[in-house]
Coordinates of C-alpha atoms in Angstrom, one line a residue:
X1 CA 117.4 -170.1 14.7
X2 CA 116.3 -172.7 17.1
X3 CA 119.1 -174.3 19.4
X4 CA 117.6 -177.4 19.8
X5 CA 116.7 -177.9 16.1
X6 CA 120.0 -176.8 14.6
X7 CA 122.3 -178.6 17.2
X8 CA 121.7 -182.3 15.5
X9 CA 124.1 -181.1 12.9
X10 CA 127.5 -181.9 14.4
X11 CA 129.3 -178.9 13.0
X12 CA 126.8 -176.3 14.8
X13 CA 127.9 -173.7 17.4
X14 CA 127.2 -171.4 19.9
X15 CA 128.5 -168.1 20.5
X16 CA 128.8 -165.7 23.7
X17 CA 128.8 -162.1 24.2
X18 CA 129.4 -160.5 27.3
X19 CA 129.6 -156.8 27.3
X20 CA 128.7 -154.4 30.6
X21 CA 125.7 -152.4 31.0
X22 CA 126.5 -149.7 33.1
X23 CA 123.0 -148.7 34.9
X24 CA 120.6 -151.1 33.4
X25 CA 117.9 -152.0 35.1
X26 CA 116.5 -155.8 34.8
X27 CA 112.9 -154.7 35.4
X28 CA 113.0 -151.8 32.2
X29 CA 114.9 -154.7 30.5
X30 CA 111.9 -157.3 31.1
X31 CA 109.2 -154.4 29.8
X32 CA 111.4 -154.5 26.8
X33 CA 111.1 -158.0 26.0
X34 CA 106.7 -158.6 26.5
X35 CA 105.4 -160.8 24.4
X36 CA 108.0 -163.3 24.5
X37 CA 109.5 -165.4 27.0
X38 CA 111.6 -163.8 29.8
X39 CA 112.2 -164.6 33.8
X40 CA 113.5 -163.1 36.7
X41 CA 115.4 -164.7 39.7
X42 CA 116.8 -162.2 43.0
X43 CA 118.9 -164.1 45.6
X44 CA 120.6 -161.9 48.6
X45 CA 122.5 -159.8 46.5
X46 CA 122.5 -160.9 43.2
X47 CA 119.7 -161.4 40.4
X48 CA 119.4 -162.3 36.6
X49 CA 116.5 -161.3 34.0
X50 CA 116.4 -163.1 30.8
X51 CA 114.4 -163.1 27.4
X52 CA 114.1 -165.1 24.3
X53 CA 114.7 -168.6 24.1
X54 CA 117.6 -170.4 22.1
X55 CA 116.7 -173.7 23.6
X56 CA 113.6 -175.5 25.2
X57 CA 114.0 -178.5 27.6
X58 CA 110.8 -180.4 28.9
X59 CA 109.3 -183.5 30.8
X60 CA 105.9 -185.1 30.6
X61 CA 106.3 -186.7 33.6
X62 CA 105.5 -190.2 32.0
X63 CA 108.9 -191.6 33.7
X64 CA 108.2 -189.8 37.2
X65 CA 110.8 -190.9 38.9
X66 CA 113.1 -189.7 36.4
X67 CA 112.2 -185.9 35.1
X68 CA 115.0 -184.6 37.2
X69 CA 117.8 -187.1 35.3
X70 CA 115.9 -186.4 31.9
X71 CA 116.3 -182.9 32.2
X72 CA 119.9 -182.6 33.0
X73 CA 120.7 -185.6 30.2
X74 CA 118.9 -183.4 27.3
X75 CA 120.5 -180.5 28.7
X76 CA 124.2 -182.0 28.3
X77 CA 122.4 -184.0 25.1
X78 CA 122.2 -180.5 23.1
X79 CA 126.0 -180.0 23.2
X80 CA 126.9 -183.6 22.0
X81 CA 129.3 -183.1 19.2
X82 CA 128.9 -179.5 19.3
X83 CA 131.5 -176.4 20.0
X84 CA 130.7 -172.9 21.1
X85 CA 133.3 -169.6 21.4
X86 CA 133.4 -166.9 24.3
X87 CA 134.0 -163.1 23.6
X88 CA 134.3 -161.6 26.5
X89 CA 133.9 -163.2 30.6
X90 CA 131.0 -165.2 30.4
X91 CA 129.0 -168.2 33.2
X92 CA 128.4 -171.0 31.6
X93 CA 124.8 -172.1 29.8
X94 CA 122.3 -171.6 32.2
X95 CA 119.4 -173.0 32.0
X96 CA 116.1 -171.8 33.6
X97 CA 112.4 -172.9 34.6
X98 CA 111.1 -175.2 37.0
X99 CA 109.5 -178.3 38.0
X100 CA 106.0 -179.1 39.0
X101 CA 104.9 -180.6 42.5
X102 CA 103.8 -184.1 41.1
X103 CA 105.5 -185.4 38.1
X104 CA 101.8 -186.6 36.8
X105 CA 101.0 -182.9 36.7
X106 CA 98.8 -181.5 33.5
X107 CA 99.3 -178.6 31.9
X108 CA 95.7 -177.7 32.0
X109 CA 93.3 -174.2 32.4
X110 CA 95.2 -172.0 34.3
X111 CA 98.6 -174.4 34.1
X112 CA 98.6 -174.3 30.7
X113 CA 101.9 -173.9 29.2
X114 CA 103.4 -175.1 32.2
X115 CA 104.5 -178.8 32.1
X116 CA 105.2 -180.9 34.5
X117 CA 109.5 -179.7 34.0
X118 CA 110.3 -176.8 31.2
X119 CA 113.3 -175.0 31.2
X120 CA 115.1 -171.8 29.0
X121 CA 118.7 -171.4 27.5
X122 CA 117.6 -167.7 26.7
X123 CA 119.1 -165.7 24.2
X124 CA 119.8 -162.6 26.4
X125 CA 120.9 -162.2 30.1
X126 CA 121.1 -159.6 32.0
X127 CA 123.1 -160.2 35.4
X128 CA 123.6 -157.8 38.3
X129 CA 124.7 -157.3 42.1
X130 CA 124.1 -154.8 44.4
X131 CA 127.3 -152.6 43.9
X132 CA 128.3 -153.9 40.9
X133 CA 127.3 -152.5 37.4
X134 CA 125.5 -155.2 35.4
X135 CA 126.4 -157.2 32.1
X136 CA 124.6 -158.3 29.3
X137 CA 125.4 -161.7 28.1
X138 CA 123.7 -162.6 24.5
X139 CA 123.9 -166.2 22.3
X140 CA 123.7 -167.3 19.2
X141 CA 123.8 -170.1 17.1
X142 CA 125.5 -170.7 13.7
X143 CA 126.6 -173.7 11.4
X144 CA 130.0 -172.4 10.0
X145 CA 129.2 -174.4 6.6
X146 CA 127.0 -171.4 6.3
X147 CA 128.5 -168.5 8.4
X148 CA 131.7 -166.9 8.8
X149 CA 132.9 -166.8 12.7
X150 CA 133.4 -163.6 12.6
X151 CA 130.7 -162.3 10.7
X152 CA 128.7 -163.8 13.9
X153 CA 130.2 -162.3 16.5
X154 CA 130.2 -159.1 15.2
X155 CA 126.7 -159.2 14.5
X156 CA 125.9 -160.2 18.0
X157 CA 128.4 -157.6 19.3
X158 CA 126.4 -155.2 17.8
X159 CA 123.2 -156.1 19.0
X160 CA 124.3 -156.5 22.5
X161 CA 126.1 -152.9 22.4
X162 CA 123.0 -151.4 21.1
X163 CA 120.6 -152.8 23.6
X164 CA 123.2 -152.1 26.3
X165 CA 122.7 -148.3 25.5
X166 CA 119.4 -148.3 24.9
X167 CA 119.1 -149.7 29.2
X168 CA 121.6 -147.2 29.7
X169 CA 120.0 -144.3 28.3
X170 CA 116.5 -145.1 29.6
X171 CA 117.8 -145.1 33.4
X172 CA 115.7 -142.1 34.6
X173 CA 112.6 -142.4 32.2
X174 CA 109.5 -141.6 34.1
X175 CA 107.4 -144.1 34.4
X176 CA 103.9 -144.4 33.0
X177 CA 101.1 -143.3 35.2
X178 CA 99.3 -146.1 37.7
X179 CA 96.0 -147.0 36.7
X180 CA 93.7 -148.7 39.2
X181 CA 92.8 -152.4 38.1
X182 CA 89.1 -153.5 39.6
X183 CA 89.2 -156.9 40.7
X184 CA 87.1 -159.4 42.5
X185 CA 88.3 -162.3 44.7
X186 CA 87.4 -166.1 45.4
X187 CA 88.9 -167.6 48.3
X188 CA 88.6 -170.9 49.8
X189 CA 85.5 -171.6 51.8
X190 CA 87.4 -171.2 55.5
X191 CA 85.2 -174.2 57.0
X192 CA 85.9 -176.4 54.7
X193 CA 89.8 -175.9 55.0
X194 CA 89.5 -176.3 58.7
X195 CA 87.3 -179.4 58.8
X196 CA 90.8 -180.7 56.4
X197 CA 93.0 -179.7 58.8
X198 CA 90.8 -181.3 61.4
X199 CA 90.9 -184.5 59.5
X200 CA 94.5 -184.3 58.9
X201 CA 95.0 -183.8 62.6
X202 CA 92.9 -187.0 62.9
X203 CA 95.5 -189.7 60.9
X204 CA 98.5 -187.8 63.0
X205 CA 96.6 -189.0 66.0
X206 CA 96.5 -192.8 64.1
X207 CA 99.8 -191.9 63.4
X208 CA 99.3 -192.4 59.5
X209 CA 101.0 -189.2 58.8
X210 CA 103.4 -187.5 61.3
X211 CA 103.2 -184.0 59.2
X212 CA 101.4 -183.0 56.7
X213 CA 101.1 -179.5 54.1
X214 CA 97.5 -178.6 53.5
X215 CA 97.2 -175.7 51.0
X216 CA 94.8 -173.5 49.9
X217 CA 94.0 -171.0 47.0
X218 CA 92.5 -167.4 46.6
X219 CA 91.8 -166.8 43.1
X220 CA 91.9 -162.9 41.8
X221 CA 90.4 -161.8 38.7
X222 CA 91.4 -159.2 36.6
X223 CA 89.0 -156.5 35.1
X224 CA 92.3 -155.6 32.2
X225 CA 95.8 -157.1 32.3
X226 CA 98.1 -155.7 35.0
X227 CA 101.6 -155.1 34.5
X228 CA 103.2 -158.2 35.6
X229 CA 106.3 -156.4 36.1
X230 CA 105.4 -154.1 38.1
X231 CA 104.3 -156.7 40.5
X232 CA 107.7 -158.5 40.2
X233 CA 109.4 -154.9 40.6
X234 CA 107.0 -154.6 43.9
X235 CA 107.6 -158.3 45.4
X236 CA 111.6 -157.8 44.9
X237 CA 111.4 -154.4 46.6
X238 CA 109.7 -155.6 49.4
X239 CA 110.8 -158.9 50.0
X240 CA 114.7 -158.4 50.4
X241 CA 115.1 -161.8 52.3
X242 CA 113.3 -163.8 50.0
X243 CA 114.1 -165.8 46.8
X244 CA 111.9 -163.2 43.8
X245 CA 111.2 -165.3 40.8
X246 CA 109.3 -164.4 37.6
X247 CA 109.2 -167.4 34.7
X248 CA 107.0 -166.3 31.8
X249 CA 107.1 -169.2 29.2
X250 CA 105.1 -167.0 27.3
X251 CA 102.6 -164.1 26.7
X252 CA 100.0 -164.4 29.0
X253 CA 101.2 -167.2 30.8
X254 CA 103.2 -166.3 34.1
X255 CA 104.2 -167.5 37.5
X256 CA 106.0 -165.6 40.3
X257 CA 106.7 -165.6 43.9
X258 CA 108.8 -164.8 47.1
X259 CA 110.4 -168.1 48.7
X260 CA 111.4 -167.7 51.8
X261 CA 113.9 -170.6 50.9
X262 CA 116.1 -173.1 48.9
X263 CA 116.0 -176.4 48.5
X264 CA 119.1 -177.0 46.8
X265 CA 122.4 -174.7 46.2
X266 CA 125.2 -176.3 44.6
X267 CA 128.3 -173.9 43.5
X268 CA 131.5 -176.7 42.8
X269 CA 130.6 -179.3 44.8
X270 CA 129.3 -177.5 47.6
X271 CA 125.8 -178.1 48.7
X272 CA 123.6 -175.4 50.9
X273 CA 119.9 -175.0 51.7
X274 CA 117.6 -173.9 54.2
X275 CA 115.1 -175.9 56.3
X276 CA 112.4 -173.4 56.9
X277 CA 109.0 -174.5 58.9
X278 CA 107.1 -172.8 61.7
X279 CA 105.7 -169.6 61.3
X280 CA 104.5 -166.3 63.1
X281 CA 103.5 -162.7 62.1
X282 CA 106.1 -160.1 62.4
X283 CA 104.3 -157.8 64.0
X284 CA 104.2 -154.3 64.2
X285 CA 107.0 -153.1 65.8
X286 CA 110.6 -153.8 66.9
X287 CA 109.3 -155.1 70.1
X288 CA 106.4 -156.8 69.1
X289 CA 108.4 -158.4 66.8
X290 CA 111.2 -159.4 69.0
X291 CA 108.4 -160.9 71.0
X292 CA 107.0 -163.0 68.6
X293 CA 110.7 -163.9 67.7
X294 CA 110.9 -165.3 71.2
X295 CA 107.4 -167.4 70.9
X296 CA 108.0 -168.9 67.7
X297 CA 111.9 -170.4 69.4
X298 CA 109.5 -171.8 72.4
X299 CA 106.8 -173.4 70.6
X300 CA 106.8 -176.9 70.8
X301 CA 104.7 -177.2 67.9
X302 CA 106.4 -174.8 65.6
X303 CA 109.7 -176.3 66.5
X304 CA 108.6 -180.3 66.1
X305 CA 107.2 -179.2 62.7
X306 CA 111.0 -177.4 61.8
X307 CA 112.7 -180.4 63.5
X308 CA 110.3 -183.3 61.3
X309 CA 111.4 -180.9 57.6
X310 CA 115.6 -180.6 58.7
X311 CA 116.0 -184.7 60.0
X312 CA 113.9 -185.4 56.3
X313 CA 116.7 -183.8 54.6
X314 CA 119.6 -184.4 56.4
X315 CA 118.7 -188.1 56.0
X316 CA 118.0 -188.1 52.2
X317 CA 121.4 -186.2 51.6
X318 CA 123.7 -188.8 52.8
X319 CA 122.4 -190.8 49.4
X320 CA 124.1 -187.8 47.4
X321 CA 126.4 -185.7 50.0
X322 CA 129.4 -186.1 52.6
X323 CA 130.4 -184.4 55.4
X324 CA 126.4 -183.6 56.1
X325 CA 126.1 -180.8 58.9
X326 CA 123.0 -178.6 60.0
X327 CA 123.3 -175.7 62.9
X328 CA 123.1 -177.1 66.1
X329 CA 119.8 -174.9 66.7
X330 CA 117.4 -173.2 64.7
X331 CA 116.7 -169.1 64.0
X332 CA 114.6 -166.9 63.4
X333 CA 114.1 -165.6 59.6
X334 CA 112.4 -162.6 59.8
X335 CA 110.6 -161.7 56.6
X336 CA 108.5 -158.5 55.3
X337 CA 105.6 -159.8 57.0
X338 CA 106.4 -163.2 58.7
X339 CA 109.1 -164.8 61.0
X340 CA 109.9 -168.5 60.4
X341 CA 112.2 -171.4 61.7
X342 CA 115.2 -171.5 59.8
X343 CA 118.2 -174.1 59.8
X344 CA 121.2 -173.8 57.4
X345 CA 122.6 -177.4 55.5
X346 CA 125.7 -177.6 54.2
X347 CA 127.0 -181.0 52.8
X348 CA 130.0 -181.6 50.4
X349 CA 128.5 -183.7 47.2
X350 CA 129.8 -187.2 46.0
X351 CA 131.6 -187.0 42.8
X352 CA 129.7 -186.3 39.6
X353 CA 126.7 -185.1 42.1
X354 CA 124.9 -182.1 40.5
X355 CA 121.8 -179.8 41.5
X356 CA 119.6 -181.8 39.7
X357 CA 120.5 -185.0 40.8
X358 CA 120.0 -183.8 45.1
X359 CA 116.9 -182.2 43.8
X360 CA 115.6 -185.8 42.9
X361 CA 116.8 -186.9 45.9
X362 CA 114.7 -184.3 48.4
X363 CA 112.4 -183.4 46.2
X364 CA 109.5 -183.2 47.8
X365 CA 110.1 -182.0 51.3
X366 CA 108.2 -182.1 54.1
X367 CA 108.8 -178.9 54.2
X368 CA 106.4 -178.3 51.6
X369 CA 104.7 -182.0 51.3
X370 CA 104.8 -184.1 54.8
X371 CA 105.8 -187.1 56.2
X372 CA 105.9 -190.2 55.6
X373 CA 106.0 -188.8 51.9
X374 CA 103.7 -191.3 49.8
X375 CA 101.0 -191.2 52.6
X376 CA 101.2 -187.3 52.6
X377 CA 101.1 -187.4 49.0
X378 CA 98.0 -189.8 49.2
X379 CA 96.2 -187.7 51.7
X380 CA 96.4 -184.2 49.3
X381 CA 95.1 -186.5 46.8
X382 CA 92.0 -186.8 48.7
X383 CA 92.0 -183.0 50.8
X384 CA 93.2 -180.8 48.0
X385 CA 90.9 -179.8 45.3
X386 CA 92.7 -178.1 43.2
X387 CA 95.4 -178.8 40.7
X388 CA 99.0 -178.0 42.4
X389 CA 101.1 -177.4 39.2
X390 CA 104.1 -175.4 39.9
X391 CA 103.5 -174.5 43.4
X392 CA 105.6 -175.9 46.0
X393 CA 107.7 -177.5 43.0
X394 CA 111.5 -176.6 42.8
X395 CA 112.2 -173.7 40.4
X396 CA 115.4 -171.9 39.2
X397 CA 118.1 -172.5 37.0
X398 CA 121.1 -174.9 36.7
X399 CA 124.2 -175.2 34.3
X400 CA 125.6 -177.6 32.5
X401 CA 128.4 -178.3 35.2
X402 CA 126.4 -179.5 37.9
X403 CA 125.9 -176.3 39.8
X404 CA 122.6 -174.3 40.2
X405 CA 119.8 -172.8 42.8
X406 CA 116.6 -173.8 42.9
X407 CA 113.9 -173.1 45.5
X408 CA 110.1 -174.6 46.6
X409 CA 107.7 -172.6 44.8
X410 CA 105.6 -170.5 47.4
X411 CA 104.2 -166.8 48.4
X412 CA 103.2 -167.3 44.6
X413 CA 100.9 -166.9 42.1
X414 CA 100.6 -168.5 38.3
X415 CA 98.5 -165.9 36.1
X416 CA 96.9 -166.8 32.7
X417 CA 95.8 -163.6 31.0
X418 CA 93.4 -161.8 34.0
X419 CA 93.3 -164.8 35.5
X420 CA 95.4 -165.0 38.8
X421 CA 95.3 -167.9 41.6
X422 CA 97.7 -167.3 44.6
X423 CA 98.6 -170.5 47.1
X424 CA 99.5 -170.9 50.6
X425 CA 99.7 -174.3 52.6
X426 CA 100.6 -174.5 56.3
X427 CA 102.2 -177.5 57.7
X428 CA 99.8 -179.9 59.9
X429 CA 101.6 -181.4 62.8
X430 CA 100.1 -182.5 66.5
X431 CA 98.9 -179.8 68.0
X432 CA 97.7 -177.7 65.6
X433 CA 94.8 -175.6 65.7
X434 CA 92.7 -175.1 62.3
X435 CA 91.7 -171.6 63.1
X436 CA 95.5 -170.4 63.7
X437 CA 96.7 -172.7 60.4
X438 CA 94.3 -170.7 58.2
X439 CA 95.3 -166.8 59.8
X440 CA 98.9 -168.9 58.5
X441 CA 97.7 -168.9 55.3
X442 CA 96.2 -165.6 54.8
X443 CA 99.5 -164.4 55.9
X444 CA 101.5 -166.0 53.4
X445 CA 98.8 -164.3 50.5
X446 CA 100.3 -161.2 51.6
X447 CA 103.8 -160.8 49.4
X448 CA 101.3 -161.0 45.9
X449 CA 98.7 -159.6 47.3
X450 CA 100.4 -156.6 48.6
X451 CA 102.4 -156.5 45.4
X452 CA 98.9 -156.5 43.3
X453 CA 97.7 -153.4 45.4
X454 CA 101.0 -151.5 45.0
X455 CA 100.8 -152.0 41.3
X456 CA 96.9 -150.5 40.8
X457 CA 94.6 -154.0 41.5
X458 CA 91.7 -152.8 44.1

């Protein structure tokens, strides 16, 4: 039964499970739902896989300006007149996908099935924190003209008791042997990348533009289907500081990642994010890293481009936010294999102010677009020749209540059958040097491209 079909009746309703799930695991979970849609998103502690789908919300981006507002209104849209019961603790709906870069985005070739906003209400979650044992939370919907209450619940009792022994009793399975994956790769031609960023070097100088994001792509293809879970398992494991995400909309069609950031974190009213720009390699040991550490905080260059992304966003949320404050200094986020500029935000929202609605407002950043925004947008138009979709767009989840996280899409790659393209952009400010900007890049290839290898591709 479809959520968003049967919901037009007034009498329809939607019913909760929650039971725990002592020692599942969310990746042998995610195995067990292929073929259909599922997702995964890891924060600090805490992370959530999810399969099925009871409802499906989506934007063609024909009213750009207003794919954020559209969302959130046919989210709240499928409860009008509508009831729903709780057995058991539950969160409320969540609901989760993602948005494109540009609203004019087409779901096309390799983008296909991914429109320019889609989001899940799945049918099962499975939630967990380090420490904690999970729980599985599973919906349904009925019309009670046609089915008893109870008849309902214990149905979906059942089901969720069942699956929760059947995670619990595979914890310990071996896992299937590794097979190597041959693959060939196709990478931007470097010169071309660099005369770009030479050209985008030239409007700062006219002072056009005073930053701008140049991306590039390296596309990887396939020889057989690799298991895209085992890539996720790999990118989580390795990438503890990061925001993991897997959204598979459905078979074949997948996009994952590591962001190093949010853009928007909203939990009662509370607002939080990160300002991340500047970059350097870790290095290779703790000195080397320390060292590094200490460049990136004395680079004038790294820290204009940081100062240009956290004044962008502190500005745009006084339209949304009070009591807007940022630290007085940026740190250094050290990463797996990079160190960035980071800056924590923290703003108390205006009444009736939900994630959605501040992601309209700083969506896109120039942390991940430029500045001014329409004349960086208007010079990727002309640099970038490839379609964007989903990278560098906001993705997560948010509820019906106004709260949710959502990050910028990066260190990711979309993947249609054994077809995978990953993306890295570096940010273009005065002062930059094209050779450095594209070792930036190649660095930022390394979360997927070191999961790939760890899960058989060579």
């Amino acid at each position: 039964m479809n959520l968003a079909d049967t919901l037009a009746a007034s009498k329809t309703r939607i019913v909760t499970v929650t039971t725990d799930a002592v020692g599942a695991d969310p990746m042998d979970f995610l195995r067990r739902a292929d073929g259909g849609a599922r997702g995964f998103w890891a924060r600090a502690d805490g992370w959530v896989a999810h399969a099925g789908t009871l409802a499906k919300l989506m934007a063609d981006g024909t009213a750009p300006k207003k794919r954020f507002s559209d969302i959130e209104t046919e989210a709240r849209g499928l409860f009008d007149g509508s009831d729903w019961g709780d057995f058991g603790e539950s969160p409320p709906l969540r609901f989760y996908g993602g948005f494109s870069f540009r609203s004019d985005h087409s779901p096309e070739g390799i983008w296909s099935g991914f429109p320019p906003a889609l989001f899940h209400l799945p049918e099962i979650e499975l939630e967990g924190k380090w420490g904690q044992s999970p729980r599985l939370i599973a919906r349904a919907v009925f019309d009670p003209r046609e089915d008893a209450v109870d008849r309902v619940l214990a149905s979906l009792l059942a089901r969720t008791t069942r699956l929760g022994g059947i995670l619990r009793d595979s914890v310990g399975d071996e896992n299937s042997v590794l097979l190597s994956v041959p693959i060939t790769r196709d990478e931007s031609e470097r010169s071309e990348w660099e005369m770009a960023v030479t050209r985008a070097l030239g409007a700062i100088e006219r002072r056009l533009i005073s930053k701008v994001v140049l991306a590039r792509t390296l596309d990887v293809a396939m020889e057989r289907r690799i298991d895209i879970i085992e890539v996720v398992q790999h990118l989580w494991e390795t990438n503890s500081g990061s925001h993991v995400f897997l959204f598979e909309p459905g078979e074949g069609q997948a996009f994952l990642g590591a962001a190093p950031e949010t853009i928007t974190t909203v939990s009662h009213g509370r607002f939080h994010a990160t300002a991340v720009a500047g970059t350097v390699a870790r290095g290779e040991t703790p000195e080397e890293q320390h060292s590094l550490a200490e460049r990136l905080l004395n680079s004038k260059k790294d820290t204009v481009e940081h100062k240009i992304a956290l004044e962008d966003m502190v500005t745009r949320l006084d339209s949304v936010a009070h009591e807007v404050t940022a630290q007085a200094e940026p740190h250094v986020l050290t990463l797996a294999r990079i160190q960035h500029l980071e800056t924590e935000i923290r703003a108390r929202l205006r009444d009736g102010t939900s994630a959605l609605s501040v992601l309209e407002a700083l969506h896109p950043t120039p942390a991940v677009c430029g500045l001014p925004r329409d004349a960086a947008l208007e010079f990727l138009d002309q640099e970038e020749t490839f379609e964007r979709g989903w990278y560098a767009g906001p993705v997560g989840w948010f509820d019906i209540e106004g709260n949710g996280v959502l990050a910028p899409a990066l260190r990711c790659a979309v993947v249609r059958d054994r077809q995978w393209r990953l993306f890295a952009g570096a940010g273009i400010v005065a002062g930059s040097n094209p050779s450095l900007e594209w070792e930036e890049t190649t660095m930022k290839f390394e979360p997927v491209l070191r999961a790939l290898e760890e899960s058989g591709a060579q």
